[in-house]
Coordinates of C-alpha atoms and ligand atoms in Angstrom, one line a residue:
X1 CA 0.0 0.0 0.0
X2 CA 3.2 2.5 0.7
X3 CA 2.5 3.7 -3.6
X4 CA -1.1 4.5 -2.1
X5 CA 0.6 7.3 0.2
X6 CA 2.9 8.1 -2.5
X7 CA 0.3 9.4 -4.0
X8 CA -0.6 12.0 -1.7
X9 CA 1.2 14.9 -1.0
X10 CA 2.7 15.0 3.1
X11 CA 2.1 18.2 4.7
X12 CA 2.2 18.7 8.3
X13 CA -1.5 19.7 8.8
X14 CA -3.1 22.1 11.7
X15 CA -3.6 20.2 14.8
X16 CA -7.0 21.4 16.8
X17 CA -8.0 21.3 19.9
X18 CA -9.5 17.8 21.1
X19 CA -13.3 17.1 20.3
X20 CA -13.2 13.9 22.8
X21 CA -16.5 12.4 22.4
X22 CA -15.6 9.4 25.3
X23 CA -16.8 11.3 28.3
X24 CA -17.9 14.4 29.5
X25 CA -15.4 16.9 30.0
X26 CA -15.5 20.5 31.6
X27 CA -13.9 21.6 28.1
X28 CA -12.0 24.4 28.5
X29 CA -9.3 23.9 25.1
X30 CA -10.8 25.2 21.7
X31 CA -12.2 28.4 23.1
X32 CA -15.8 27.8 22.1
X33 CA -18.8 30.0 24.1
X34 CA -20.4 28.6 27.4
X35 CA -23.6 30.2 26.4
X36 CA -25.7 28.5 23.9
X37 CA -26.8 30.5 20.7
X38 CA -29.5 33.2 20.9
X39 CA -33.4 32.0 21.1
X40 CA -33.8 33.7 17.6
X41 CA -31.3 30.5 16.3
X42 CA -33.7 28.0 18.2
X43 CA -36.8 28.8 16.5
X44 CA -34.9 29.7 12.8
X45 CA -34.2 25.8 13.4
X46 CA -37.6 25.0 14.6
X47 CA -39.2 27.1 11.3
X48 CA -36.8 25.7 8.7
X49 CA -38.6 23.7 6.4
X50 CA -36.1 20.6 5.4
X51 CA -37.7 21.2 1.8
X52 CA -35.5 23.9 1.1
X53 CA -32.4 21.8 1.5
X54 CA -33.3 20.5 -1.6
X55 CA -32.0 23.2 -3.3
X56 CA -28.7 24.9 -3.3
X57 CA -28.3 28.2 -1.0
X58 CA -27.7 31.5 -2.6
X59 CA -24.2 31.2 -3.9
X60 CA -23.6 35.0 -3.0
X61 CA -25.0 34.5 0.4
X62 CA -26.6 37.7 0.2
X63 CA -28.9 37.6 3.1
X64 CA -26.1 37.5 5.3
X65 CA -23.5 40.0 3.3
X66 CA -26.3 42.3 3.9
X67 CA -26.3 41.9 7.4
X68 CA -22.4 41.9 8.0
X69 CA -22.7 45.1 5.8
X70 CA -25.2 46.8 8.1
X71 CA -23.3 46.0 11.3
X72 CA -20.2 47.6 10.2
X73 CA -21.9 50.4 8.3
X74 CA -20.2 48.4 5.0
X75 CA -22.1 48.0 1.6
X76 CA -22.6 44.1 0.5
X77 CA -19.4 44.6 -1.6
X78 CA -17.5 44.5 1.3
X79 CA -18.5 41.4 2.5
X80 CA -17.2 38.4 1.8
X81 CA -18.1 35.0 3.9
X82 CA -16.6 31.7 4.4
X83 CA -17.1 28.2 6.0
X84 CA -15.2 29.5 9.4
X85 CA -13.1 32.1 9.2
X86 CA -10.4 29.5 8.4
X87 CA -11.8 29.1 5.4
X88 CA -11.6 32.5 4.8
X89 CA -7.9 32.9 6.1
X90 CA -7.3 29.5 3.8
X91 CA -8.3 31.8 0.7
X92 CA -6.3 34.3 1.4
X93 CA -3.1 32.7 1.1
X94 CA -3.6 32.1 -2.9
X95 CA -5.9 35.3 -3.4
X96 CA -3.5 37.9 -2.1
X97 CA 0.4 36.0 -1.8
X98 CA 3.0 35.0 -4.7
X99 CA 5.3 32.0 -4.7
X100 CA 7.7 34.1 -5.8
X101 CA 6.5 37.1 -4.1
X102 CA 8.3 39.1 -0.4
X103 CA 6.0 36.2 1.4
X104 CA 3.6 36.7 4.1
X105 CA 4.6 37.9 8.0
X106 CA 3.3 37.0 11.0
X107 CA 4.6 36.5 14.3
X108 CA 6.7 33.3 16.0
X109 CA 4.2 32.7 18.8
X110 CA 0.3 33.3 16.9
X111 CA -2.2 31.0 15.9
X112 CA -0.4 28.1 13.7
X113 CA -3.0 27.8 11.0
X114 CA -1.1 30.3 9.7
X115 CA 2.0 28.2 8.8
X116 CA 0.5 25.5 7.5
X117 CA -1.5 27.7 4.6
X118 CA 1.9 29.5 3.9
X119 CA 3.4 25.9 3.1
X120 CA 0.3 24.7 1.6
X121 CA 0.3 27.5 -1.2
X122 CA 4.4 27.3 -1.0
X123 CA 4.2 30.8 0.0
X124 CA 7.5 32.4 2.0
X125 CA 6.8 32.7 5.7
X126 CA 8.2 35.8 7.2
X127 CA 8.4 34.8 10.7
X128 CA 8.2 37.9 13.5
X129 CA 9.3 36.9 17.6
X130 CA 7.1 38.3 19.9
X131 CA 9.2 39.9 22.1
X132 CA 10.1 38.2 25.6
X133 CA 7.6 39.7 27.7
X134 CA 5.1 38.1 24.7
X135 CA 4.5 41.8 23.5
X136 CA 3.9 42.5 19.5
X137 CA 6.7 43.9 18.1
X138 CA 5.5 47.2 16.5
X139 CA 8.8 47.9 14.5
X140 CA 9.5 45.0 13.0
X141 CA 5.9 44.6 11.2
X142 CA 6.0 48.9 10.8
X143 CA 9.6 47.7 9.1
X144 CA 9.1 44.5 7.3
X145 CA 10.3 43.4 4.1
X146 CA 7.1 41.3 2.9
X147 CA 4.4 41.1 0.4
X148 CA 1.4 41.2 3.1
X149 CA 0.7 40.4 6.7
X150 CA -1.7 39.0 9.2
X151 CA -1.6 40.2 12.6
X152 CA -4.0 38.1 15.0
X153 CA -5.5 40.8 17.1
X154 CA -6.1 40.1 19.9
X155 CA -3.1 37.3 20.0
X156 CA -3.8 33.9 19.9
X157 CA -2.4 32.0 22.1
X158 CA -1.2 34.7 24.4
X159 CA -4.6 36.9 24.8
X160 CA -2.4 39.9 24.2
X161 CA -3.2 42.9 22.0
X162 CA -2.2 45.5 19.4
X163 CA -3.0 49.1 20.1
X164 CA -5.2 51.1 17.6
X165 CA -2.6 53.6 17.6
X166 CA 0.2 50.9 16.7
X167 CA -1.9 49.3 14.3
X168 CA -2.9 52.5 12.8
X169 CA 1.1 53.3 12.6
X170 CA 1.8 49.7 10.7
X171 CA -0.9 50.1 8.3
X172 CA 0.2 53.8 7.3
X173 CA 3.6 52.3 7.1
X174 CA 2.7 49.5 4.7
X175 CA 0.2 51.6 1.8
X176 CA 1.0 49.0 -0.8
X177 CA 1.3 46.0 1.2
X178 CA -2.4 44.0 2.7
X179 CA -2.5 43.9 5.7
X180 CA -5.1 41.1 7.3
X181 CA -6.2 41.7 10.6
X182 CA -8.0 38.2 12.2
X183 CA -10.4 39.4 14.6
X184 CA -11.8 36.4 15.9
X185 CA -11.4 37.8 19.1
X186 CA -12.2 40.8 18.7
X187 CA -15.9 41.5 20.5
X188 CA -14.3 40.5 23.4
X189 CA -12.1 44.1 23.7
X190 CA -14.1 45.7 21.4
X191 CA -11.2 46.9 19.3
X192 CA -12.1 45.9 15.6
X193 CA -10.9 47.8 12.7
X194 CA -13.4 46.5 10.5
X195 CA -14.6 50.6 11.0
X196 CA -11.3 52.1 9.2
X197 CA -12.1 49.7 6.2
X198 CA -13.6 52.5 3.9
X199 CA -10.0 54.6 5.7
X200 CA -7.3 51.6 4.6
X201 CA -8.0 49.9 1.3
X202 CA -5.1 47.8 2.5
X203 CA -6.7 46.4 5.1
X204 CA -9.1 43.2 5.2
X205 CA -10.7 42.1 8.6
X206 CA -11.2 38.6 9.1
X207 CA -13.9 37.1 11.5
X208 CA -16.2 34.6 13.2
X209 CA -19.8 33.2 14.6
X210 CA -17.4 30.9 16.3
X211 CA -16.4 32.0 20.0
X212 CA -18.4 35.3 20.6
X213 CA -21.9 34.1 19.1
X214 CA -21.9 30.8 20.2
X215 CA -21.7 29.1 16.5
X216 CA -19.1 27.3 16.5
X217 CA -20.5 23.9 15.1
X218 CA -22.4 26.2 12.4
X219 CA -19.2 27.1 10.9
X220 CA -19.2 30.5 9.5
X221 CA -16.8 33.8 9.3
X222 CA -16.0 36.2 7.1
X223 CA -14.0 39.3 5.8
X224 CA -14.6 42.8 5.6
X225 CA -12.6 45.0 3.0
X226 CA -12.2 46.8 0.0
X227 CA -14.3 45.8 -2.8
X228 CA -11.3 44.8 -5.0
X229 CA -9.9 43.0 -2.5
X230 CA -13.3 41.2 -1.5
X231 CA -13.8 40.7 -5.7
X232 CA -10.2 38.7 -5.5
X233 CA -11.2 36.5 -2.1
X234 CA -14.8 35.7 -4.3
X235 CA -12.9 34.7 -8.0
X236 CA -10.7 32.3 -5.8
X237 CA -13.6 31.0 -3.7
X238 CA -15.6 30.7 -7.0
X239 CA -12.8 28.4 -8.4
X240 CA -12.7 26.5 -5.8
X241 CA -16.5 25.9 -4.3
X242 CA -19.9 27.8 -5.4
X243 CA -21.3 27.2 -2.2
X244 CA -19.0 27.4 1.1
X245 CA -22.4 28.5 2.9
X246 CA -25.1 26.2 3.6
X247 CA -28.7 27.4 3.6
X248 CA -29.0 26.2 7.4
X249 CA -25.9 28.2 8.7
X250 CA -26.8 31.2 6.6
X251 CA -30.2 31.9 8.2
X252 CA -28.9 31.0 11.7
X253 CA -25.9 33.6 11.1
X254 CA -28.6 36.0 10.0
X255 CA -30.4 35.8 13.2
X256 CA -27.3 35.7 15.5
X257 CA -26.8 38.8 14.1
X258 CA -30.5 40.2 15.0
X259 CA -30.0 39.8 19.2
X260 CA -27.7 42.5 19.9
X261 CA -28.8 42.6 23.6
X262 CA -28.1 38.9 23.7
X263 CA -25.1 38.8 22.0
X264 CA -23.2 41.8 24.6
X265 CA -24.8 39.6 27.6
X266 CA -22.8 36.9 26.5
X267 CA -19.8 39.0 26.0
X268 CA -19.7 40.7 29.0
X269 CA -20.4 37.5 31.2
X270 CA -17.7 35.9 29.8
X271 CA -15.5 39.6 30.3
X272 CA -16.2 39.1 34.0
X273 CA -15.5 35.7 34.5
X274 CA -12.1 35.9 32.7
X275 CA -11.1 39.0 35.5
X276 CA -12.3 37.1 38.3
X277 CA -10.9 33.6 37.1
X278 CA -7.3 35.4 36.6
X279 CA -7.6 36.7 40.4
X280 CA -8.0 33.4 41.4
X281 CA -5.0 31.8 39.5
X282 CA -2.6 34.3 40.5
X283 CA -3.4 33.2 44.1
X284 CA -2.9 29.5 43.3
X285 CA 0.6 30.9 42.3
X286 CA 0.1 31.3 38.6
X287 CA 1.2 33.8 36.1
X288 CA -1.5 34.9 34.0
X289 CA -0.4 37.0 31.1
X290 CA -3.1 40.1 30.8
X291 CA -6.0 38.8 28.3
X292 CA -8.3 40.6 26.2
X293 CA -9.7 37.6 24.8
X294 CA -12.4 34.7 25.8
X295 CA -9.3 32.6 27.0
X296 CA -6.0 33.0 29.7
X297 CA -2.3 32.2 28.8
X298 CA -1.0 31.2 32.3
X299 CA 2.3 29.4 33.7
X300 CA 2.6 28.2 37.3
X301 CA 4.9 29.1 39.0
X302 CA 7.0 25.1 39.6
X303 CA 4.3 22.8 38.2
X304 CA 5.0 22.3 35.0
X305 CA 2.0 23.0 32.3
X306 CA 3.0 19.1 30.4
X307 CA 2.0 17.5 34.2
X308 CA -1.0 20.0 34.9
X309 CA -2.5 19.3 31.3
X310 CA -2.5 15.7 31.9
X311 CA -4.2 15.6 35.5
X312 CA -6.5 18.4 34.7
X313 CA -7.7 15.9 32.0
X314 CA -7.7 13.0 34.3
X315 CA -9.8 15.4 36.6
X316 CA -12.4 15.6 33.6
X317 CA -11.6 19.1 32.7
X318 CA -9.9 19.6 29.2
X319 CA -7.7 22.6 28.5
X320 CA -4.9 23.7 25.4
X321 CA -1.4 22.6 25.7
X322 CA 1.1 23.5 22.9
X323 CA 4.7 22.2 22.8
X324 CA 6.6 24.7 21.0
X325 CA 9.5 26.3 22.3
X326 CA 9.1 29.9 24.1
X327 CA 4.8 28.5 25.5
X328 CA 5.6 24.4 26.1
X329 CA 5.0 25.8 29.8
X330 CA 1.7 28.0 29.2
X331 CA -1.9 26.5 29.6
X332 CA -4.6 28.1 27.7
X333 CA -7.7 27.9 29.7
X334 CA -10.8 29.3 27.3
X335 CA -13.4 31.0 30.0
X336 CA -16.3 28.6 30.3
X337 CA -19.4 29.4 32.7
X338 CA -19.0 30.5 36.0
X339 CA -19.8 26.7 37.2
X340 CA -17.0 25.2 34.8
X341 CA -14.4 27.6 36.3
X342 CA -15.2 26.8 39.2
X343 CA -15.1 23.2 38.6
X344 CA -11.2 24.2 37.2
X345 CA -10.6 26.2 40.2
X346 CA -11.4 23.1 42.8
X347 CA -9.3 20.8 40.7
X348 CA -6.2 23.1 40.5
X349 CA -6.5 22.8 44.1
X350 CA -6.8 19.3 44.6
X351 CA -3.7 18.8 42.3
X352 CA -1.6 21.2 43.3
X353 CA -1.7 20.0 47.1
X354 CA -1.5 16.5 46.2
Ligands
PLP1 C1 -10.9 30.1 16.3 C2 -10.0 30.9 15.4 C3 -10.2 30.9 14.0 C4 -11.2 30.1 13.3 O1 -12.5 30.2 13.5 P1 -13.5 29.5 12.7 O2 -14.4 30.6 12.2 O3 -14.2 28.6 13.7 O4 -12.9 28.7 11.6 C5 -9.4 31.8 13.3 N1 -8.4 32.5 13.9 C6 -8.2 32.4 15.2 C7 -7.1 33.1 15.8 C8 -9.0 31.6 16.0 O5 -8.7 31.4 17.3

């Protein structure tokens, strides 16, 4: 059978977070929502008649462009949406990067889907180190030689973010060069760009139903941009699949969208858990590196993150390790509900006594 894999072409793929499906776990490792979807999702469910799965969705998805648009005060030409916002980040790499071009930057310690797109489309990888204290380094992206860039803001893993200032300073720095922004973060600082779109041409604002409405499992995301730039992500989309968007996940995007009041309750629980959850880490002798995000970077201060991974897990709650150098002794912890934390809380206790 070894001609069989011959065949294929070996990459070395994204690894996600664990989906375990053998017991219930307090899972606290992809960064998904605590809170389920808004009621308006429920009963869009409830309504749909299965009929209309028949036929195809609207390959333009235009019912949902229209109501990205109107958030961000965008016209439908701005939108462009995606099977998660990896999908979206996934088309990026061919729509807007050369083989032979300057190559894409991003930094050392980010998320690491970026890596493996930039060796799936054989496109140069202009790698930038945080610096030590895990802080973006303005100067090097304001300075660097590439053909585009994608600055995760906030961080992932680390939480941290970019300044609108020092953002505002890279992107003035860069005219000619695109500059993608991935916000998945995002609603939980409130510091999206996606409102200096019509400002920058050169910049395209990437994000997601995923953590902050709940809809992970729906898969959806998208960009925000320039109309050229939005015309490029559609002609490579177009060549690839008509219909990234199912019928279902469109209308239930559509109404996510609709619940505002919902949606910041969500938000905001999940903002006050995070503050008091790092208060009580730091007393159980953990660093916890400030986050802005819907998850904590944190290192103990002698119990090594490989060990506490492992008995957390035996302990039935599920959180991120990552073995690359500079984080192999960080946890990520995504905030869950006030009940799962406390669950973590209790166990960290247990453990670290034992
Ligand atoms: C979760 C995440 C994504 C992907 O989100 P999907 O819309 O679920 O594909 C993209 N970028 C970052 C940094 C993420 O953490």
């Amino acid at each position: 059978m070894n001609y069989l894999s011959q065949l294929c072409r070996s990459i070395q793929p994204y690894q996600a977070g664990e989906q375990p499906q053998d017991k219930k776990y307090v899972k606290l490792n992809t960064n998904e929502n605590p809170y389920p979807p808004c009621k308006g999702v429920t009963q869009f469910l409830q309504d749909f008649e299965s009929e209309r799965l028949k036929l195809y969705p609207d390959p333009e998805n235009k019912a949902l462009c229209d109501k990205i648009a109107e958030m961000h005060g965008l016209k439908r030409e701005n939108v462009f949406v995606g099977n998660g916002s990896d999908e979206v980040l996934a088309m990026c790499f061919p729509t807007f990067f050369d083989r032979d071009g300057n190559g894409v930057a991003y930094c050392d310690i980010t998320y690491s889907f970026y890596k493996v797109w930039a060796k799936m489309f054989e496109i140069p990888s202009v790698v930038i180190p945080l610096m030590s204290d895990f802080k973006f380094d303005v100067s090097a992206f304001k300075q660097a030689k590439c053909q585009g860039m994608i600055i995760c803001n906030p961080n992932a893993p680390t939480g941290a973010i970019v300044n609108r200032l020092d953002l505002i300073a890279i992107i003035e720095a860069n005219p000619e060069k695109l500059i993608i922004i991935d916000e998945a973060y995002a609603d939980f600082c409130n510091c999206s760009m996606a409102n200096y779109v019509n400002k920058y041409p050169n910049i395209l604002i990437v994000r997601t139903f995923s953590k902050s409405y709940s809809l992970a499992g729906a898969r959806c995301g998208y960009a925000v941009g320039n109309e050229v730039l939005i015309n490029g992500l559609k002609t490579i989309k177009n060549s690839f699949n008509s219909y990234t968007v199912n019928a279902l996940t469109e209308g239930i995007a559509v109404k996510a969208l609709e619940d505002k009041k919902y949606f910041s309750s969500c938000v905001d629980k999940i903002i006050a858990t995070r503050e008091d959850v790092s208060d009580k880490l730091r007393e159980l002798g953990f660093e916890v590196l400030p986050s802005s995000s819907n998850f904590l970077f944190v290192r103990h201060s002698y119990k090594r993150a490989s060990e506490l991974y492992f008995q957390l897990k035996e302990n039935g709650v599920l959180v991120r390790h990552f073995t690359a150098s500079r984080i192999d002794d960080f946890l990520r912890i995504t905030i869950g509900s006030p009940e799962e934390m406390k669950v973590l809380i209790q166990k960290l206790k247990l453990i670290l006594k034992a």
